[in-house]
mmCIF file of N, CA and C in Angstrom:
data_model
loop_
_atom_site.group_PDB
_atom_site.id
_atom_site.type_symbol
_atom_site.label_atom_id
_atom_site.label_comp_id
_atom_site.label_asym_id
_atom_site.label_seq_id
_atom_site.Cartn_x
_atom_site.Cartn_y
_atom_site.Cartn_z
ATOM 1 N N MET A 1 -52.716 -61.977 10.847
ATOM 2 C CA MET A 1 -51.757 -61.198 9.958
ATOM 3 C C MET A 1 -52.217 -59.434 9.737
ATOM 4 N N GLY A 2 -51.118 -58.690 9.913
ATOM 5 C CA GLY A 2 -51.682 -57.352 9.965
ATOM 6 C C GLY A 2 -52.017 -56.917 8.565
ATOM 7 N N GLY A 3 -52.977 -55.933 8.650
ATOM 8 C CA GLY A 3 -53.550 -55.247 7.203
ATOM 9 C C GLY A 3 -52.373 -53.967 7.132
ATOM 10 N N TYR A 4 -52.840 -53.503 6.046
ATOM 11 C CA TYR A 4 -51.966 -52.216 5.582
ATOM 12 C C TYR A 4 -51.896 -51.147 6.457
ATOM 13 N N GLY A 5 -50.885 -50.664 7.027
ATOM 14 C CA GLY A 5 -50.962 -49.776 8.088
ATOM 15 C C GLY A 5 -50.867 -50.386 9.439
ATOM 16 N N SER A 6 -51.160 -51.466 9.579
ATOM 17 C CA SER A 6 -51.332 -51.990 10.761
ATOM 18 C C SER A 6 -49.831 -52.047 11.661
ATOM 19 N N GLY A 7 -48.785 -51.683 11.313
ATOM 20 C CA GLY A 7 -47.659 -52.008 12.008
ATOM 21 C C GLY A 7 -46.965 -53.160 12.107
ATOM 22 N N ASP A 8 -47.668 -54.099 11.439
ATOM 23 C CA ASP A 8 -47.006 -55.708 11.198
ATOM 24 C C ASP A 8 -47.246 -56.147 9.956
ATOM 25 N N PRO A 9 -46.424 -56.209 8.967
ATOM 26 C CA PRO A 9 -46.523 -56.355 7.475
ATOM 27 C C PRO A 9 -46.883 -57.895 7.512
ATOM 28 N N GLY A 10 -47.244 -58.715 8.301
ATOM 29 C CA GLY A 10 -47.179 -60.157 8.198
ATOM 30 C C GLY A 10 -46.133 -60.895 8.234
ATOM 31 N N PHE A 11 -45.028 -60.707 7.657
ATOM 32 C CA PHE A 11 -43.630 -61.239 7.560
ATOM 33 C C PHE A 11 -42.990 -61.175 8.939
ATOM 34 N N MET A 12 -43.570 -60.068 9.798
ATOM 35 C CA MET A 12 -42.612 -59.741 11.094
ATOM 36 C C MET A 12 -42.867 -61.008 12.017
ATOM 37 N N THR A 13 -44.022 -61.583 12.042
ATOM 38 C CA THR A 13 -43.982 -62.414 12.983
ATOM 39 C C THR A 13 -43.280 -63.784 12.857
ATOM 40 N N GLU A 14 -43.299 -63.898 11.302
ATOM 41 C CA GLU A 14 -42.087 -65.280 11.102
ATOM 42 C C GLU A 14 -40.577 -64.529 11.102
ATOM 43 N N ALA A 15 -40.277 -63.597 10.876
ATOM 44 C CA ALA A 15 -38.896 -63.382 11.136
ATOM 45 C C ALA A 15 -38.415 -63.104 12.573
ATOM 46 N N LYS A 16 -39.458 -62.881 13.267
ATOM 47 C CA LYS A 16 -38.876 -62.867 14.664
ATOM 48 C C LYS A 16 -38.823 -64.168 15.236
ATOM 49 N N LYS A 17 -39.750 -65.217 14.519
ATOM 50 C CA LYS A 17 -39.395 -66.623 14.832
ATOM 51 C C LYS A 17 -37.908 -67.034 14.429
ATOM 52 N N LEU A 18 -37.668 -66.689 13.220
ATOM 53 C CA LEU A 18 -36.424 -67.112 12.631
ATOM 54 C C LEU A 18 -35.242 -66.429 13.080
ATOM 55 N N PHE A 19 -35.319 -65.188 13.734
ATOM 56 C CA PHE A 19 -34.170 -64.483 14.211
ATOM 57 C C PHE A 19 -34.445 -64.188 15.587
ATOM 58 N N LYS A 20 -34.730 -65.465 16.504
ATOM 59 C CA LYS A 20 -35.021 -65.037 17.972
ATOM 60 C C LYS A 20 -34.362 -64.396 18.708
ATOM 61 N N ASP A 21 -33.160 -64.399 18.588
ATOM 62 C CA ASP A 21 -32.215 -63.582 19.621
ATOM 63 C C ASP A 21 -31.879 -62.026 18.857
ATOM 64 N N GLU A 22 -32.297 -61.848 17.676
ATOM 65 C CA GLU A 22 -31.838 -60.552 16.919
ATOM 66 C C GLU A 22 -33.030 -59.510 16.838
ATOM 67 N N LYS A 23 -32.776 -58.120 17.039
ATOM 68 C CA LYS A 23 -33.520 -57.272 16.787
ATOM 69 C C LYS A 23 -34.121 -57.230 15.213
ATOM 70 N N VAL A 24 -35.226 -57.451 14.897
ATOM 71 C CA VAL A 24 -35.815 -57.493 13.966
ATOM 72 C C VAL A 24 -36.703 -56.112 13.627
ATOM 73 N N VAL A 25 -36.281 -55.354 12.522
ATOM 74 C CA VAL A 25 -36.590 -54.106 12.212
ATOM 75 C C VAL A 25 -37.132 -54.270 10.749
ATOM 76 N N TYR A 26 -38.024 -53.395 10.156
ATOM 77 C CA TYR A 26 -38.423 -53.525 8.850
ATOM 78 C C TYR A 26 -38.448 -51.844 8.372
ATOM 79 N N ILE A 27 -38.234 -51.615 7.126
ATOM 80 C CA ILE A 27 -38.479 -50.252 6.497
ATOM 81 C C ILE A 27 -39.858 -50.408 5.574
ATOM 82 N N LYS A 28 -40.895 -49.332 5.915
ATOM 83 C CA LYS A 28 -41.908 -49.335 5.103
ATOM 84 C C LYS A 28 -41.684 -48.185 4.312
ATOM 85 N N VAL A 29 -41.712 -48.476 2.932
ATOM 86 C CA VAL A 29 -41.880 -47.328 1.885
ATOM 87 C C VAL A 29 -42.677 -47.406 0.801
ATOM 88 N N ALA A 30 -43.430 -46.430 0.570
ATOM 89 C CA ALA A 30 -44.333 -46.555 -0.224
ATOM 90 C C ALA A 30 -44.246 -45.648 -1.329
ATOM 91 N N LYS A 31 -44.188 -46.130 -2.665
ATOM 92 C CA LYS A 31 -43.763 -45.289 -3.646
ATOM 93 C C LYS A 31 -44.914 -45.706 -4.856
ATOM 94 N N GLY A 32 -46.147 -45.302 -4.372
ATOM 95 C CA GLY A 32 -47.288 -45.635 -5.438
ATOM 96 C C GLY A 32 -47.301 -45.298 -6.814
ATOM 97 N N GLY A 33 -47.488 -46.390 -7.775
ATOM 98 C CA GLY A 33 -47.371 -46.308 -9.237
ATOM 99 C C GLY A 33 -46.285 -46.560 -9.938
ATOM 100 N N GLN A 34 -45.268 -46.746 -9.126
ATOM 101 C CA GLN A 34 -43.697 -46.817 -9.811
ATOM 102 C C GLN A 34 -43.751 -48.327 -10.116
ATOM 103 N N PRO A 35 -43.091 -48.555 -11.350
ATOM 104 C CA PRO A 35 -42.972 -50.097 -11.743
ATOM 105 C C PRO A 35 -41.451 -50.458 -11.138
ATOM 106 N N ILE A 36 -41.732 -51.894 -11.208
ATOM 107 C CA ILE A 36 -40.569 -52.539 -10.570
ATOM 108 C C ILE A 36 -39.337 -52.354 -10.817
ATOM 109 N N CYS A 37 -39.015 -51.732 -12.376
ATOM 110 C CA CYS A 37 -37.938 -51.569 -12.813
ATOM 111 C C CYS A 37 -37.348 -50.504 -12.220
ATOM 112 N N ARG A 38 -38.044 -49.421 -11.702
ATOM 113 C CA ARG A 38 -37.446 -48.466 -10.920
ATOM 114 C C ARG A 38 -36.809 -48.860 -9.580
ATOM 115 N N TRP A 39 -37.298 -50.148 -9.032
ATOM 116 C CA TRP A 39 -36.881 -50.628 -7.713
ATOM 117 C C TRP A 39 -35.545 -51.459 -7.857
ATOM 118 N N LEU A 40 -35.568 -52.287 -8.973
ATOM 119 C CA LEU A 40 -34.420 -53.402 -8.802
ATOM 120 C C LEU A 40 -33.517 -53.352 -10.050
ATOM 121 N N GLU A 41 -32.335 -53.427 -9.684
ATOM 122 C CA GLU A 41 -31.236 -53.225 -10.781
ATOM 123 C C GLU A 41 -31.415 -54.376 -11.759
ATOM 124 N N GLU A 42 -31.405 -55.403 -11.139
ATOM 125 C CA GLU A 42 -31.753 -56.657 -11.933
ATOM 126 C C GLU A 42 -32.903 -56.912 -12.691
ATOM 127 N N TRP A 43 -33.485 -55.842 -13.027
ATOM 128 C CA TRP A 43 -34.948 -56.067 -13.661
ATOM 129 C C TRP A 43 -34.821 -56.291 -14.952
ATOM 130 N N GLN A 44 -33.924 -55.986 -15.699
ATOM 131 C CA GLN A 44 -33.931 -56.175 -17.313
ATOM 132 C C GLN A 44 -33.348 -57.510 -17.206
ATOM 133 N N ASP A 45 -32.147 -57.768 -16.559
ATOM 134 C CA ASP A 45 -31.890 -59.122 -16.955
ATOM 135 C C ASP A 45 -32.913 -60.264 -16.636
ATOM 136 N N ILE A 46 -33.724 -60.125 -15.507
ATOM 137 C CA ILE A 46 -35.179 -60.970 -15.302
ATOM 138 C C ILE A 46 -35.935 -61.230 -16.249
ATOM 139 N N ALA A 47 -36.038 -59.725 -16.762
ATOM 140 C CA ALA A 47 -37.095 -59.400 -17.825
ATOM 141 C C ALA A 47 -36.978 -60.358 -19.149
ATOM 142 N N LYS A 48 -35.564 -60.312 -19.615
ATOM 143 C CA LYS A 48 -35.052 -61.124 -20.870
ATOM 144 C C LYS A 48 -34.954 -62.421 -20.516
ATOM 145 N N LYS A 49 -34.585 -62.845 -19.197
ATOM 146 C CA LYS A 49 -34.636 -64.414 -18.938
ATOM 147 C C LYS A 49 -35.928 -64.975 -18.998
ATOM 148 N N ASN A 50 -37.147 -64.114 -18.684
ATOM 149 C CA ASN A 50 -38.335 -64.585 -18.781
ATOM 150 C C ASN A 50 -39.129 -64.383 -19.991
ATOM 151 N N GLY A 51 -38.232 -64.410 -21.226
ATOM 152 C CA GLY A 51 -39.156 -63.810 -22.283
ATOM 153 C C GLY A 51 -39.608 -62.543 -22.957
ATOM 154 N N LEU A 52 -39.374 -61.525 -22.288
ATOM 155 C CA LEU A 52 -39.804 -60.229 -22.706
ATOM 156 C C LEU A 52 -38.951 -59.948 -23.796
ATOM 157 N N ASP A 53 -39.393 -59.534 -24.909
ATOM 158 C CA ASP A 53 -38.433 -59.102 -26.076
ATOM 159 C C ASP A 53 -38.171 -57.522 -25.948
ATOM 160 N N GLU A 54 -37.160 -57.328 -26.614
ATOM 161 C CA GLU A 54 -36.205 -56.025 -26.453
ATOM 162 C C GLU A 54 -37.044 -55.045 -26.293
ATOM 163 N N ASN A 55 -37.870 -54.899 -27.132
ATOM 164 C CA ASN A 55 -38.774 -53.716 -27.475
ATOM 165 C C ASN A 55 -39.932 -53.336 -26.465
ATOM 166 N N HIS A 56 -40.279 -54.631 -25.937
ATOM 167 C CA HIS A 56 -41.013 -54.546 -24.770
ATOM 168 C C HIS A 56 -40.343 -53.900 -23.392
ATOM 169 N N ILE A 57 -39.279 -54.441 -23.509
ATOM 170 C CA ILE A 57 -38.677 -53.880 -22.139
ATOM 171 C C ILE A 57 -38.128 -52.477 -22.250
ATOM 172 N N LYS A 58 -37.811 -51.981 -23.560
ATOM 173 C CA LYS A 58 -37.636 -50.660 -23.607
ATOM 174 C C LYS A 58 -38.714 -49.823 -23.349
ATOM 175 N N ARG A 59 -39.979 -50.343 -23.575
ATOM 176 C CA ARG A 59 -41.235 -49.298 -23.541
ATOM 177 C C ARG A 59 -41.592 -49.290 -21.771
ATOM 178 N N ILE A 60 -41.385 -50.304 -21.210
ATOM 179 C CA ILE A 60 -41.528 -50.324 -19.796
ATOM 180 C C ILE A 60 -40.558 -49.771 -19.165
ATOM 181 N N HIS A 61 -39.174 -49.960 -19.316
ATOM 182 C CA HIS A 61 -38.159 -49.158 -18.608
ATOM 183 C C HIS A 61 -37.914 -47.771 -19.000
ATOM 184 N N LYS A 62 -38.225 -47.270 -20.336
ATOM 185 C CA LYS A 62 -38.090 -46.074 -20.765
ATOM 186 C C LYS A 62 -36.928 -45.523 -20.495
ATOM 187 N N GLY A 63 -35.848 -45.907 -20.392
ATOM 188 C CA GLY A 63 -34.703 -45.606 -20.126
ATOM 189 C C GLY A 63 -34.351 -45.083 -18.710
ATOM 190 N N GLY A 64 -35.284 -45.331 -17.624
ATOM 191 C CA GLY A 64 -35.321 -44.809 -16.562
ATOM 192 C C GLY A 64 -33.993 -45.681 -15.658
ATOM 193 N N LYS A 65 -33.778 -45.086 -14.339
ATOM 194 C CA LYS A 65 -32.959 -45.672 -13.559
ATOM 195 C C LYS A 65 -33.387 -46.247 -12.551
ATOM 196 N N VAL A 66 -32.643 -47.122 -11.715
ATOM 197 C CA VAL A 66 -33.067 -47.574 -10.387
ATOM 198 C C VAL A 66 -33.065 -46.378 -9.318
ATOM 199 N N GLU A 67 -34.305 -45.888 -8.828
ATOM 200 C CA GLU A 67 -34.311 -45.249 -8.081
ATOM 201 C C GLU A 67 -34.790 -45.103 -6.568
ATOM 202 N N PHE A 68 -35.088 -46.441 -6.322
ATOM 203 C CA PHE A 68 -35.673 -46.394 -4.706
ATOM 204 C C PHE A 68 -34.777 -47.441 -4.139
ATOM 205 N N TYR A 69 -34.901 -48.720 -4.321
ATOM 206 C CA TYR A 69 -34.220 -49.879 -3.649
ATOM 207 C C TYR A 69 -32.981 -49.529 -3.049
ATOM 208 N N GLN A 70 -32.045 -49.413 -3.790
ATOM 209 C CA GLN A 70 -30.531 -49.307 -3.519
ATOM 210 C C GLN A 70 -30.517 -47.688 -2.495
ATOM 211 N N PRO A 71 -30.893 -46.795 -2.845
ATOM 212 C CA PRO A 71 -30.682 -45.634 -2.061
ATOM 213 C C PRO A 71 -31.443 -45.741 -0.791
ATOM 214 N N ILE A 72 -32.472 -46.562 -0.484
ATOM 215 C CA ILE A 72 -33.075 -46.749 0.512
ATOM 216 C C ILE A 72 -32.231 -47.636 1.641
ATOM 217 N N LEU A 73 -31.617 -48.631 0.797
ATOM 218 C CA LEU A 73 -30.558 -49.545 1.637
ATOM 219 C C LEU A 73 -29.380 -48.657 2.049
ATOM 220 N N ASP A 74 -28.955 -47.693 0.798
ATOM 221 C CA ASP A 74 -27.655 -46.958 1.367
ATOM 222 C C ASP A 74 -28.177 -45.788 2.889
ATOM 223 N N GLN A 75 -29.457 -45.246 2.556
ATOM 224 C CA GLN A 75 -29.751 -44.552 3.733
ATOM 225 C C GLN A 75 -30.221 -45.154 4.938
ATOM 226 N N TYR A 76 -30.577 -46.247 5.056
ATOM 227 C CA TYR A 76 -30.750 -47.202 6.364
ATOM 228 C C TYR A 76 -29.327 -47.777 6.803
ATOM 229 N N LYS A 77 -28.526 -47.748 5.888
ATOM 230 C CA LYS A 77 -26.609 -48.291 6.384
ATOM 231 C C LYS A 77 -26.567 -47.272 7.095
ATOM 232 N N GLU A 78 -26.633 -45.825 6.595
ATOM 233 C CA GLU A 78 -26.120 -44.617 7.544
ATOM 234 C C GLU A 78 -26.672 -44.437 9.059
ATOM 235 N N MET A 79 -27.993 -45.012 8.954
ATOM 236 C CA MET A 79 -28.679 -45.120 10.056
ATOM 237 C C MET A 79 -28.277 -45.903 11.361
ATOM 238 N N VAL A 80 -28.094 -47.239 10.856
ATOM 239 C CA VAL A 80 -27.270 -48.375 11.812
ATOM 240 C C VAL A 80 -25.736 -47.972 12.127
#
């Protein structure tokens, strides 16, 4: 398995096995120190489902919006 920055993030070998006849690519994006709630639109729903109380969710989320995941997908979509 490849380490950080090796060019093979570990899952590529398995992905290539699963999608034998397809071109497999990955996008590596590093945004250090950013909470998962900034990446995933469904984070608040998942947090509630897993028992986090409303005040705890508000403290973590701090009214922030999802800034990373969807914009990255949109940008990639334009490239292909």
